[in-house]
Protein backbone atom coordinates (compact mmCIF):
# COMPACT_ATOMS: atom_id res chain seq x y z
CA UNK A 1 0.00 0.00 0.00
CA UNK A 2 1.17 3.51 -0.81
CA UNK A 3 0.93 6.45 1.56
CA UNK A 4 1.30 10.15 0.85
CA UNK A 5 2.16 12.31 3.83
CA UNK A 6 1.95 16.09 3.58
CA UNK A 7 3.50 18.75 5.79
CA UNK A 8 4.03 22.49 5.86
CA UNK A 9 0.58 24.02 6.03
CA UNK A 10 -0.39 26.77 8.42
CA UNK A 11 -1.52 30.35 8.87
CA UNK A 12 0.23 33.13 6.97
CA UNK A 13 -0.47 36.79 6.28
CA UNK A 14 -1.25 38.00 2.76
CA UNK A 15 1.96 38.43 0.82
CA UNK A 16 3.71 35.78 2.86
CA UNK A 17 5.18 32.43 1.87
CA UNK A 18 4.72 28.79 2.76
CA UNK A 19 6.34 25.60 1.56
CA UNK A 20 4.38 22.35 1.36
CA UNK A 21 6.08 18.98 1.19
CA UNK A 22 4.76 15.52 0.39
CA UNK A 23 6.50 12.17 0.62
CA UNK A 24 5.31 8.90 -0.91
CA UNK A 25 6.14 5.66 0.87
CA UNK A 26 5.07 2.05 0.97
CA UNK A 27 5.27 -0.84 -1.45
CA UNK A 28 7.53 -0.72 -4.46
CA UNK A 29 6.06 1.59 -7.06
CA UNK A 30 6.81 3.82 -10.02
CA UNK A 31 5.47 7.36 -10.00
CA UNK A 32 4.49 9.06 -13.22
CA UNK A 33 3.30 12.40 -11.90
CA UNK A 34 2.89 14.19 -8.60
CA UNK A 35 0.99 17.32 -7.81
CA UNK A 36 -1.02 19.52 -5.53
CA UNK A 37 -4.72 20.21 -5.51
CA UNK A 38 -6.73 22.42 -3.18
CA UNK A 39 -10.26 22.72 -1.96
CA UNK A 40 -11.75 25.87 -0.50
CA UNK A 41 -14.89 25.74 1.67
CA UNK A 42 -17.96 25.24 -0.49
CA UNK A 43 -15.92 24.73 -3.65
CA UNK A 44 -14.75 21.79 -5.69
CA UNK A 45 -11.21 20.49 -5.48
CA UNK A 46 -9.05 22.17 -8.12
CA UNK A 47 -5.63 21.61 -9.62
CA UNK A 48 -2.86 23.84 -8.32
CA UNK A 49 0.25 22.37 -9.96
CA UNK A 50 1.58 19.08 -11.28
CA UNK A 51 4.97 17.75 -12.30
CA UNK A 52 5.82 14.61 -14.25
CA UNK A 53 8.78 12.29 -13.85
CA UNK A 54 10.46 14.20 -16.69
CA UNK A 55 9.83 17.45 -14.74
CA UNK A 56 7.20 18.82 -17.09
CA UNK A 57 5.12 21.20 -15.01
CA UNK A 58 1.58 22.52 -15.22
CA UNK A 59 0.12 25.33 -13.12
CA UNK A 60 -3.31 26.78 -12.57
CA UNK A 61 -3.49 30.27 -14.07
CA UNK A 62 -4.27 31.70 -10.64
CA UNK A 63 -0.90 30.61 -9.20
CA UNK A 64 1.45 31.10 -12.15
CA UNK A 65 4.40 33.27 -11.23
CA UNK A 66 3.75 32.82 -7.49
CA UNK A 67 3.96 29.06 -6.88
CA UNK A 68 6.75 26.69 -7.86
CA UNK A 69 6.48 22.91 -7.83
CA UNK A 70 9.53 20.70 -7.59
CA UNK A 71 10.18 17.01 -7.26
CA UNK A 72 12.88 14.63 -6.10
CA UNK A 73 12.41 11.39 -8.02
CA UNK A 74 14.97 9.51 -5.94
CA UNK A 75 13.17 10.37 -2.68
CA UNK A 76 9.62 10.25 -4.08
CA UNK A 77 8.88 13.71 -2.77
CA UNK A 78 7.17 16.76 -4.18
CA UNK A 79 7.29 20.31 -2.80
CA UNK A 80 5.21 23.38 -3.47
CA UNK A 81 6.79 26.75 -2.77
CA UNK A 82 4.03 29.33 -2.40
CA UNK A 83 4.96 33.01 -2.50
CA UNK A 84 2.89 36.20 -2.53
CA UNK A 85 0.01 34.34 -0.95
CA UNK A 86 -3.47 35.77 -1.22
CA UNK A 87 -6.59 35.15 0.89
CA UNK A 88 -8.10 33.29 -2.07
CA UNK A 89 -5.30 30.71 -1.76
CA UNK A 90 -6.89 29.53 1.48
CA UNK A 91 -8.00 25.92 1.50
CA UNK A 92 -7.03 22.34 2.18
CA UNK A 93 -4.12 21.34 -0.01
CA UNK A 94 -3.93 17.71 -1.11
CA UNK A 95 -0.91 15.89 -2.45
CA UNK A 96 -1.56 13.61 -5.42
CA UNK A 97 0.54 10.92 -7.06
CA UNK A 98 -0.24 8.93 -10.19
CA UNK A 99 1.65 5.69 -9.86
CA UNK A 100 1.74 1.97 -10.52
CA UNK A 101 2.89 -0.81 -8.25
CA UNK A 102 5.68 -3.00 -9.55
CA UNK A 103 4.16 -5.87 -11.49
CA UNK A 104 1.10 -3.84 -12.40
CA UNK A 105 0.61 -2.21 -15.80
CA UNK A 106 -1.99 0.36 -14.76
CA UNK A 107 -1.44 3.72 -13.12
CA UNK A 108 -3.75 4.87 -10.35
CA UNK A 109 -4.17 8.15 -8.43
CA UNK A 110 -3.37 8.30 -4.72
CA UNK A 111 -4.15 11.15 -2.34
CA UNK A 112 -2.73 12.48 0.88
CA UNK A 113 -4.87 13.41 3.85
CA UNK A 114 -4.61 17.15 3.17
CA UNK A 115 -3.02 20.08 4.96
CA UNK A 116 -4.73 23.37 5.79
CA UNK A 117 -3.41 26.62 4.37
CA UNK A 118 -4.98 29.82 5.68
CA UNK A 119 -4.02 33.22 4.32
CA UNK A 120 -5.41 35.94 6.54
CA UNK A 121 -4.38 39.09 8.32
GROMACS .gro file of C-alpha atoms in nm:
model
  121
    1UNK     CA    1   0.000   0.000   0.000
    2UNK     CA    2   0.117   0.351  -0.081
    3UNK     CA    3   0.093   0.645   0.156
    4UNK     CA    4   0.130   1.015   0.085
    5UNK     CA    5   0.216   1.231   0.383
    6UNK     CA    6   0.195   1.609   0.358
    7UNK     CA    7   0.350   1.875   0.579
    8UNK     CA    8   0.403   2.249   0.586
    9UNK     CA    9   0.058   2.402   0.603
   10UNK     CA   10  -0.039   2.677   0.842
   11UNK     CA   11  -0.152   3.035   0.887
   12UNK     CA   12   0.023   3.313   0.697
   13UNK     CA   13  -0.047   3.679   0.628
   14UNK     CA   14  -0.125   3.800   0.276
   15UNK     CA   15   0.196   3.843   0.082
   16UNK     CA   16   0.371   3.578   0.286
   17UNK     CA   17   0.518   3.243   0.187
   18UNK     CA   18   0.472   2.879   0.276
   19UNK     CA   19   0.634   2.560   0.156
   20UNK     CA   20   0.438   2.235   0.136
   21UNK     CA   21   0.608   1.898   0.119
   22UNK     CA   22   0.476   1.552   0.039
   23UNK     CA   23   0.650   1.217   0.062
   24UNK     CA   24   0.531   0.890  -0.091
   25UNK     CA   25   0.614   0.566   0.087
   26UNK     CA   26   0.507   0.205   0.097
   27UNK     CA   27   0.527  -0.084  -0.145
   28UNK     CA   28   0.753  -0.072  -0.446
   29UNK     CA   29   0.606   0.159  -0.706
   30UNK     CA   30   0.681   0.382  -1.002
   31UNK     CA   31   0.547   0.736  -1.000
   32UNK     CA   32   0.449   0.906  -1.322
   33UNK     CA   33   0.330   1.240  -1.190
   34UNK     CA   34   0.289   1.419  -0.860
   35UNK     CA   35   0.099   1.732  -0.781
   36UNK     CA   36  -0.102   1.952  -0.553
   37UNK     CA   37  -0.472   2.021  -0.551
   38UNK     CA   38  -0.673   2.242  -0.318
   39UNK     CA   39  -1.026   2.272  -0.196
   40UNK     CA   40  -1.175   2.587  -0.050
   41UNK     CA   41  -1.489   2.574   0.167
   42UNK     CA   42  -1.796   2.524  -0.049
   43UNK     CA   43  -1.592   2.473  -0.365
   44UNK     CA   44  -1.475   2.179  -0.569
   45UNK     CA   45  -1.121   2.049  -0.548
   46UNK     CA   46  -0.905   2.217  -0.812
   47UNK     CA   47  -0.563   2.161  -0.962
   48UNK     CA   48  -0.286   2.384  -0.832
   49UNK     CA   49   0.025   2.237  -0.996
   50UNK     CA   50   0.158   1.908  -1.128
   51UNK     CA   51   0.497   1.775  -1.230
   52UNK     CA   52   0.582   1.461  -1.425
   53UNK     CA   53   0.878   1.229  -1.385
   54UNK     CA   54   1.046   1.420  -1.669
   55UNK     CA   55   0.983   1.745  -1.474
   56UNK     CA   56   0.720   1.882  -1.709
   57UNK     CA   57   0.512   2.120  -1.501
   58UNK     CA   58   0.158   2.252  -1.522
   59UNK     CA   59   0.012   2.533  -1.312
   60UNK     CA   60  -0.331   2.678  -1.257
   61UNK     CA   61  -0.349   3.027  -1.407
   62UNK     CA   62  -0.427   3.170  -1.064
   63UNK     CA   63  -0.090   3.061  -0.920
   64UNK     CA   64   0.145   3.110  -1.215
   65UNK     CA   65   0.440   3.327  -1.123
   66UNK     CA   66   0.375   3.282  -0.749
   67UNK     CA   67   0.396   2.906  -0.688
   68UNK     CA   68   0.675   2.669  -0.786
   69UNK     CA   69   0.648   2.291  -0.783
   70UNK     CA   70   0.953   2.070  -0.759
   71UNK     CA   71   1.018   1.701  -0.726
   72UNK     CA   72   1.288   1.463  -0.610
   73UNK     CA   73   1.241   1.139  -0.802
   74UNK     CA   74   1.497   0.951  -0.594
   75UNK     CA   75   1.317   1.037  -0.268
   76UNK     CA   76   0.962   1.025  -0.408
   77UNK     CA   77   0.888   1.371  -0.277
   78UNK     CA   78   0.717   1.676  -0.418
   79UNK     CA   79   0.729   2.031  -0.280
   80UNK     CA   80   0.521   2.338  -0.347
   81UNK     CA   81   0.679   2.675  -0.277
   82UNK     CA   82   0.403   2.933  -0.240
   83UNK     CA   83   0.496   3.301  -0.250
   84UNK     CA   84   0.289   3.620  -0.253
   85UNK     CA   85   0.001   3.434  -0.095
   86UNK     CA   86  -0.347   3.577  -0.122
   87UNK     CA   87  -0.659   3.515   0.089
   88UNK     CA   88  -0.810   3.329  -0.207
   89UNK     CA   89  -0.530   3.071  -0.176
   90UNK     CA   90  -0.689   2.953   0.148
   91UNK     CA   91  -0.800   2.592   0.150
   92UNK     CA   92  -0.703   2.234   0.218
   93UNK     CA   93  -0.412   2.134  -0.001
   94UNK     CA   94  -0.393   1.771  -0.111
   95UNK     CA   95  -0.091   1.589  -0.245
   96UNK     CA   96  -0.156   1.361  -0.542
   97UNK     CA   97   0.054   1.092  -0.706
   98UNK     CA   98  -0.024   0.893  -1.019
   99UNK     CA   99   0.165   0.569  -0.986
  100UNK     CA  100   0.174   0.197  -1.052
  101UNK     CA  101   0.289  -0.081  -0.825
  102UNK     CA  102   0.568  -0.300  -0.955
  103UNK     CA  103   0.416  -0.587  -1.149
  104UNK     CA  104   0.110  -0.384  -1.240
  105UNK     CA  105   0.061  -0.221  -1.580
  106UNK     CA  106  -0.199   0.036  -1.476
  107UNK     CA  107  -0.144   0.372  -1.312
  108UNK     CA  108  -0.375   0.487  -1.035
  109UNK     CA  109  -0.417   0.815  -0.843
  110UNK     CA  110  -0.337   0.830  -0.472
  111UNK     CA  111  -0.415   1.115  -0.234
  112UNK     CA  112  -0.273   1.248   0.088
  113UNK     CA  113  -0.487   1.341   0.385
  114UNK     CA  114  -0.461   1.715   0.317
  115UNK     CA  115  -0.302   2.008   0.496
  116UNK     CA  116  -0.473   2.337   0.579
  117UNK     CA  117  -0.341   2.662   0.437
  118UNK     CA  118  -0.498   2.982   0.568
  119UNK     CA  119  -0.402   3.322   0.432
  120UNK     CA  120  -0.541   3.594   0.654
  121UNK     CA  121  -0.438   3.909   0.832
   0.00000   0.00000   0.00000
